XYZ file of C-alpha atoms in Angstrom:
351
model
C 14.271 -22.880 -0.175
C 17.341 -20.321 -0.473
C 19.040 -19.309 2.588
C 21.186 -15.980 3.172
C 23.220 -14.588 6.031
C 23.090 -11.282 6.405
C 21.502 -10.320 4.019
C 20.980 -6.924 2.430
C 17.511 -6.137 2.657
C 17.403 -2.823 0.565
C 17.461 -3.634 -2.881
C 14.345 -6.148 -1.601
C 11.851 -2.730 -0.952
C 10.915 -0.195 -3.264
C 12.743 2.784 -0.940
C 15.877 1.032 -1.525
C 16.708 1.609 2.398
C 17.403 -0.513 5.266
C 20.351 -2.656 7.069
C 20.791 -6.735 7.002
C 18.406 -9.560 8.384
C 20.392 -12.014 9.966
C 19.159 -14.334 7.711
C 16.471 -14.156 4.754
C 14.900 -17.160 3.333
C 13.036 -17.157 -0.217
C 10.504 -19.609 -0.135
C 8.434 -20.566 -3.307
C 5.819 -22.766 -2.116
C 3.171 -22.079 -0.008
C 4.557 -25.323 2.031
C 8.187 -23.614 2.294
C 6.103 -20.457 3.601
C 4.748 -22.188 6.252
C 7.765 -24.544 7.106
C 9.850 -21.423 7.436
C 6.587 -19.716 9.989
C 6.574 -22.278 11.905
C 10.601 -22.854 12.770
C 10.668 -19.211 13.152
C 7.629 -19.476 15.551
C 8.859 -22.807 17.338
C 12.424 -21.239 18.295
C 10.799 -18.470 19.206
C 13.004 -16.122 16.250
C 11.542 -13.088 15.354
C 10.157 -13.113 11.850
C 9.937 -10.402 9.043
C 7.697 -11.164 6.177
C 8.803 -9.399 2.652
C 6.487 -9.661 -0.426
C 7.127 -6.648 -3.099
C 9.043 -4.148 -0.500
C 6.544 -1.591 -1.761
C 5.361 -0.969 1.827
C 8.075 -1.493 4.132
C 10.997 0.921 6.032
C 13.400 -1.113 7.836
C 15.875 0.599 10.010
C 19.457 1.194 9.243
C 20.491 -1.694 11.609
C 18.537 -4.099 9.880
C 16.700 -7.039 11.133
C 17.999 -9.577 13.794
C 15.987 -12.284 12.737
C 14.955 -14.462 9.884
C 13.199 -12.485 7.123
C 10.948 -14.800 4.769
C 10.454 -13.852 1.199
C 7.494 -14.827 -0.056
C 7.700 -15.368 -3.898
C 5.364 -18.140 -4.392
C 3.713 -18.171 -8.392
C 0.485 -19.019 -9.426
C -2.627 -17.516 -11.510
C -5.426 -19.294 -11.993
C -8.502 -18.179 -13.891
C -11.886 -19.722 -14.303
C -14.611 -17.453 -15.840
C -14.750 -14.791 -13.836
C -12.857 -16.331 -10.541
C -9.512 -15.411 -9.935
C -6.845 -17.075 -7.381
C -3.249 -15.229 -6.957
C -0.765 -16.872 -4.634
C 0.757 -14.585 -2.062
C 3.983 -13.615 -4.309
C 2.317 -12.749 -7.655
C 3.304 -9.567 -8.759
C 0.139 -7.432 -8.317
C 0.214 -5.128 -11.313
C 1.062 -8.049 -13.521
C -1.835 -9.458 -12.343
C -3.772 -6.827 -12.991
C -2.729 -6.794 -16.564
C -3.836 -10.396 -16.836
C -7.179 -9.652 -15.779
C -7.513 -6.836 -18.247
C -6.620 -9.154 -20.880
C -9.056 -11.592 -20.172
C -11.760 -9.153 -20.796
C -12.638 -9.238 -16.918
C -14.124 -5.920 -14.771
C -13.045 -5.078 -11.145
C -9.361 -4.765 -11.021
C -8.409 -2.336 -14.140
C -8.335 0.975 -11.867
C -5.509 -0.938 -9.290
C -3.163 -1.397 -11.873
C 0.569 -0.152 -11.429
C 0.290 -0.397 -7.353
C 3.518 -1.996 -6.759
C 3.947 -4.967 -4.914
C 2.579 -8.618 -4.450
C -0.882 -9.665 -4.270
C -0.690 -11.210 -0.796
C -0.144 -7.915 0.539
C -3.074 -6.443 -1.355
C -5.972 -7.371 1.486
C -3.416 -6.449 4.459
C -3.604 -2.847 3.393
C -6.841 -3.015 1.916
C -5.315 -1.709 -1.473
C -7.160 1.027 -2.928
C -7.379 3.987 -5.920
C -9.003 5.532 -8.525
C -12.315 4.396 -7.280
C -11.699 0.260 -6.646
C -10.431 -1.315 -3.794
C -9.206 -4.951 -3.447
C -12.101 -5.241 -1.071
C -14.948 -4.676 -3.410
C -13.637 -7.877 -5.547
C -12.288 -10.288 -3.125
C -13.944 -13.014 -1.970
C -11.293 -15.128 0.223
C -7.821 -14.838 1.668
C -6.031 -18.379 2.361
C -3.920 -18.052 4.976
C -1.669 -19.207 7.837
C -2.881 -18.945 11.238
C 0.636 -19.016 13.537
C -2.194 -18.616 16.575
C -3.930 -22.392 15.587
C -1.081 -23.495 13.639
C -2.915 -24.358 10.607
C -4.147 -23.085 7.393
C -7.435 -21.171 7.291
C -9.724 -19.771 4.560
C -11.585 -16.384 5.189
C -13.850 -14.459 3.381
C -14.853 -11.356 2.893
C -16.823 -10.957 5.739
C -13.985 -11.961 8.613
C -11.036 -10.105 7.336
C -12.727 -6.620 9.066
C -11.893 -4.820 5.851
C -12.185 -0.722 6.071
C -10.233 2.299 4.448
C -6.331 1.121 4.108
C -7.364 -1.434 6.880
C -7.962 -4.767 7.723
C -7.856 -7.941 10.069
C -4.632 -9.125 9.312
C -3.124 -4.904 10.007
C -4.991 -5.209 12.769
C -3.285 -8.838 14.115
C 0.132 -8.326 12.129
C 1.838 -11.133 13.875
C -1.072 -13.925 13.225
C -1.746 -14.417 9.677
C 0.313 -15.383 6.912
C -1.257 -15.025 3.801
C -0.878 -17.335 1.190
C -3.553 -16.871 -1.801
C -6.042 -14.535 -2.380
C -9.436 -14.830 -4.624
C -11.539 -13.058 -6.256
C -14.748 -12.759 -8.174
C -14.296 -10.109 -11.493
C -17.005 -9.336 -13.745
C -17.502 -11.018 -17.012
C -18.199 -7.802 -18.760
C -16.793 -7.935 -22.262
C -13.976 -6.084 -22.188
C -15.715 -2.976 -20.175
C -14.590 -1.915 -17.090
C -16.518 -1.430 -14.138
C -18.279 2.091 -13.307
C -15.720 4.736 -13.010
C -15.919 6.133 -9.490
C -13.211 8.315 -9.771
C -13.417 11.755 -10.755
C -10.355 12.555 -12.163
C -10.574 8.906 -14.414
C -13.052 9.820 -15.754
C -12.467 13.219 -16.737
C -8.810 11.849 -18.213
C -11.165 9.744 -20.139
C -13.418 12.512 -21.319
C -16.799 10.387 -20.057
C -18.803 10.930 -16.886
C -18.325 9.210 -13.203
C -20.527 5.838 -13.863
C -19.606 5.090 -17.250
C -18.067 2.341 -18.641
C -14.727 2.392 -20.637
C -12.953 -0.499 -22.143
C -11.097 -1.325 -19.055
C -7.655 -1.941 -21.235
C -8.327 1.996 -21.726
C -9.084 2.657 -18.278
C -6.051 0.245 -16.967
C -3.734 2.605 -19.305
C -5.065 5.591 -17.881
C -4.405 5.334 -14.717
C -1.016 3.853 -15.036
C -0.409 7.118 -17.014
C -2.047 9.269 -14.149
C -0.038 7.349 -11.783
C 3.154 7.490 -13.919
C 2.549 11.189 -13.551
C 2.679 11.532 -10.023
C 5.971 9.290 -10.003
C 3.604 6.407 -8.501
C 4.945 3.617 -11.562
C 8.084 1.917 -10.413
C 11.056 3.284 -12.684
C 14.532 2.302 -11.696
C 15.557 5.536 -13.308
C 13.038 7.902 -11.367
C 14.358 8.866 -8.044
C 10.522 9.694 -7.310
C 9.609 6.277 -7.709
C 12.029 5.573 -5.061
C 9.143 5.588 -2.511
C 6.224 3.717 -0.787
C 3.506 5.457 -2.668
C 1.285 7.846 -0.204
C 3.491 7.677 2.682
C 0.530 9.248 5.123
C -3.182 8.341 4.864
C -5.902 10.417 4.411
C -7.060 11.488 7.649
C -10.298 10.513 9.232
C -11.917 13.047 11.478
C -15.380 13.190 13.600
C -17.422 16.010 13.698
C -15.234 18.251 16.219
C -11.822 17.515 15.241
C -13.651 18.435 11.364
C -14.601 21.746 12.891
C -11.739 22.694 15.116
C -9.639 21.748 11.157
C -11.608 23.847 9.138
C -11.300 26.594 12.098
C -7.772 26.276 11.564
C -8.016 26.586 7.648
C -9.875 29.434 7.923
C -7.363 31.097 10.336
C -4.791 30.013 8.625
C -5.776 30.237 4.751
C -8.812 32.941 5.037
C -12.909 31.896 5.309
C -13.152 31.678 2.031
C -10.594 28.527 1.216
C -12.995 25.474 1.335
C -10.188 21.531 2.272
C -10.935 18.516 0.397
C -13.787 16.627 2.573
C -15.803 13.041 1.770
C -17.996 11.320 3.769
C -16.492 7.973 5.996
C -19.205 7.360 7.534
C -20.385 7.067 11.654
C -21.209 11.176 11.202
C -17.091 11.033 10.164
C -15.384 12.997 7.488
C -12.198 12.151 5.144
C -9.781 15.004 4.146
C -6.616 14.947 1.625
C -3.355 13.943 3.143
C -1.455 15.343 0.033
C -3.697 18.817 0.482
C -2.558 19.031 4.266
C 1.149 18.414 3.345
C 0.780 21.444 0.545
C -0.993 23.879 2.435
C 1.301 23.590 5.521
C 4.564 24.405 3.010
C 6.078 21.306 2.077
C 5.257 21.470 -1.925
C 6.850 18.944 -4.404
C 10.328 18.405 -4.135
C 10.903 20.051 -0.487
C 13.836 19.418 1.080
C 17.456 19.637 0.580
C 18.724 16.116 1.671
C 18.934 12.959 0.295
C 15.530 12.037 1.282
C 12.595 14.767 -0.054
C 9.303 14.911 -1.040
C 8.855 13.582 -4.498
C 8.516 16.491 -7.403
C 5.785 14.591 -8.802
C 3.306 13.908 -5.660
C 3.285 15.857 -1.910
C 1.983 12.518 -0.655
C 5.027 10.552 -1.211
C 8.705 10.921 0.306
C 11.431 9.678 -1.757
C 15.283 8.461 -1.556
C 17.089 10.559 -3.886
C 20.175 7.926 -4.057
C 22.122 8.249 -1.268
C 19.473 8.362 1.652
C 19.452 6.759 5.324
C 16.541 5.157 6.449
C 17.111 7.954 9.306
C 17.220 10.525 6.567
C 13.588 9.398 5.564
C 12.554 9.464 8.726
C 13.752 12.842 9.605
C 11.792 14.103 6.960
C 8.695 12.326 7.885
C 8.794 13.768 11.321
C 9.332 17.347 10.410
C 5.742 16.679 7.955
C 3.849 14.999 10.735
C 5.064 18.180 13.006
C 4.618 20.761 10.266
C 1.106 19.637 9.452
C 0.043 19.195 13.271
C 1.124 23.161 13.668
C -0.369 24.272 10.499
C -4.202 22.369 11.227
C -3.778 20.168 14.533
C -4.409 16.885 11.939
C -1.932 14.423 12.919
C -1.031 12.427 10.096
C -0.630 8.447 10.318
C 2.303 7.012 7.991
C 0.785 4.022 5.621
C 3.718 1.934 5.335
C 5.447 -0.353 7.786
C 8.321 0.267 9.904
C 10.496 -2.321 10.975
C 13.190 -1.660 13.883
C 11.880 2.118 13.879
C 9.195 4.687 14.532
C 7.859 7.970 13.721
C-alpha cells in the first residue's frame, strides 16, 4: 500500500481544488482498504475516503488526517451479472457493459468517477439510475467491524440519496453488483425525453444501447459534463445543486413567486416525487434568478456549457468556489424562496 505525507489532494478530484492530507494512502485491495479503516478507526485518526474526486471540495487547508484512496480493480461478468470493485472507473465500466451487449447501464455513461461511489449518491441521468440495476453493495461496516453484504432493499435508496449518505462515517464500500439485461445489444426503454428525441424515436423505445451510450456522452459532452483536461468547464463536480424537492405549499408559495417575478403566464419545470411532493429544475432556478452560463468574473464561474455546474477556470481557491456557490444559493432564495442543497461533498468547509 503507498504512503504519502502531505500530500496534494487536488490533482486527486475533478475541481482540481483543495490543500494537503497529512497523509494519503492508495490501497489496491479490498484487504488494504480495510487494514487502512480500521488503523484509522483504532487510533482514533480522522479518515477521508477518495474514489474518482468527481464529488468532493476539500478546503484550502487540506485534510489533517489520513486520506485513503481507494483504487482497487476488478470486473467480473457472468451473463447478465455484473460485480465492480469499489475503484473501477465507472464510465469505463459502463463501456464494458455496452460491449457485452447488456441493457441497464448505457444512459450512465460518462458520469465521472468510481463505481463504489455510484450507490452513495444514488447516481442518476438520462432516465437510469444505479438503483434500478443494482442488486448488492459489499461493504465495510467500521460500526461491527466486519464486512457486510446489502441489497437493494437495505441501502434506503431515493433521488441522489442513500443509506450510506445518510451514515457517511459507517460504511466503506468495497464492490458493487448488478443484474443487466441480456437484451441483444438493445438498450433498455428510453425514459428520457431529450434521449430520445436526440435519437429521433419515442420515450419507450429501444435503441442499440452502443447508440444510446454515444448519445448521451455527446449530450453530456455538450453541457461540459465529459471530463476533458483541456475544458475548463469540465473542471467541475457535475450538477453542483440538486433538483429541489418541494410539498404542496412550498410548490405554491414557488410558483407564486414565478408568477410575481416572471408574469402568470411562465409555467417552472415540475415532476412528480411522490408523498403529494413535486420536483423542479435546479439549472432552471439558477437561470431565471440571473446567473446564465458563464456568470462571473473570477476564477471560479458558472460553466458556459451548463447553469447547473460551477467550474475552476485555472487558477481558483476552493474559497473562490465557494464564494460563488453562496452568492447562487442566496440569489436563488431571493428570486423564488427555493433553497438549493449542493450535491457534492465538502470536506473542512461549508456552504
Amino acid at each position: 500500500m503507498q504512503e504519502l505525507h502531505d500530500a496534494p489532494l487536488a490533482p486527486l478530484t475533478t475541481f482540481r481544488l483543495g490543500g494537503p492530507a497529512t497523509r494519503l494512502l492508495t490501497a489496491t485491495t479490498d484487504d488494504e482498504v480495510v487494514e487502512a479503516v480500521r488503523e484509522a478507526d483504532d487510533s482514533g485518526t480522522p479518515l477521508l475516503i477518495i474514489g474518482g474526486g468527481s464529488n468532493l471540495v476539500i478546503g484550502d487547508k487540506g485534510f489533517e488526517g489520513t486520506a485513503l484512496r481507494i483504487a482497487t480493480r476488478s470486473f467480473e461478468l457472468d451473463g447478465g451479472s455484473l460485480e465492480l470493485a469499489a475503484g473501477e472507473v465507472w464510465t469505463d465500466a459502463v463501456a464494458r457493459t455496452v460491449e457485452a451487449g447488456l441493457a441497464g447501464l448505457e444512459c450512465l455513461a460518462g458520469i465521472p468517477g468510481s463505481a463504489g461511489a455510484t450507490p452513495i449518491q444514488n447516481v442518476g441521468a438520462y432516465g437510469q439510475e444505479v438503483s434500478s440495476t443494482l442488486t448488492e453493495v459489499v461493504a465495510y461496516d467500521r460500526r461491527s467491524r466486519e464486512t457486510v453484504v446489502l441489497p437493494n432493499s437495505a441501502c434506503a435508496f431515493s433521488y441522489r440519496h442513500s443509506r450510506f449518505k445518510a451514515e457517511p462515517d459507517r460504511y466503506v464500500v468495497l464492490r458493487v453488483r448488478f443484474a443487466l439485461e441480456e437484451s441483444g445489444g438493445l438498450s433498455a426503454p428510453l425514459k428520457y425525453p431529450e434521449t430520445a428525441r436526440a435519437m429521433g424515436v419515442a420515450e419507450g423505445d429501444r435503441v442499440p444501447a452502443a447508440e444510446a451510450r454515444e448519445t448521451v456522452l455527446r449530450l453530456r459532452a455538450g453541457k461540459g459534463m465529459v471530463l476533458d483536461p483541456e475544458d475548463h468547464d469540465t473542471w467541475s463536480a457535475g450538477s453542483f445543486f440538486t433538483n429541489p424537492i418541494l410539498d404542496q405549499d412550498a410548490f405554491d408559495a414557488f410558483l407564486a413567486r414565478v408568477a410575481d417575478r416572471l408574469g402568470p403566464d411562465v409555467t417552472p419545470p415540475a415532476f412528480p416525487a411522490g408523498d403529494g411532493r413535486t420536483k423542479t429544475s435546479a439549472a432552471w432556478l439558477i437561470d431565471r434568478a440571473g446567473f446564465t452560463k458563464g456568470y462571473g468574473t473570477g476564477p471560479a464561474r458558472i460553466s458556459t456549457k451548463h447553469t447547473l455546474a460551477l467550474t475552476n477556470r485555472g487558477e481558483a481557491t476552493t474559497e473562490d468556489l465557494l464564494a460563488l456557490a453562496r452568492e447562487v444559493v442566496a440569489g436563488v432564495h431571493a428570486a423564488f424562496g427555493v433553497t438549493l442543497v449542493n450535491e457534492p461533498v465538502t470536506v473542512g468547509v461549508s456552504l
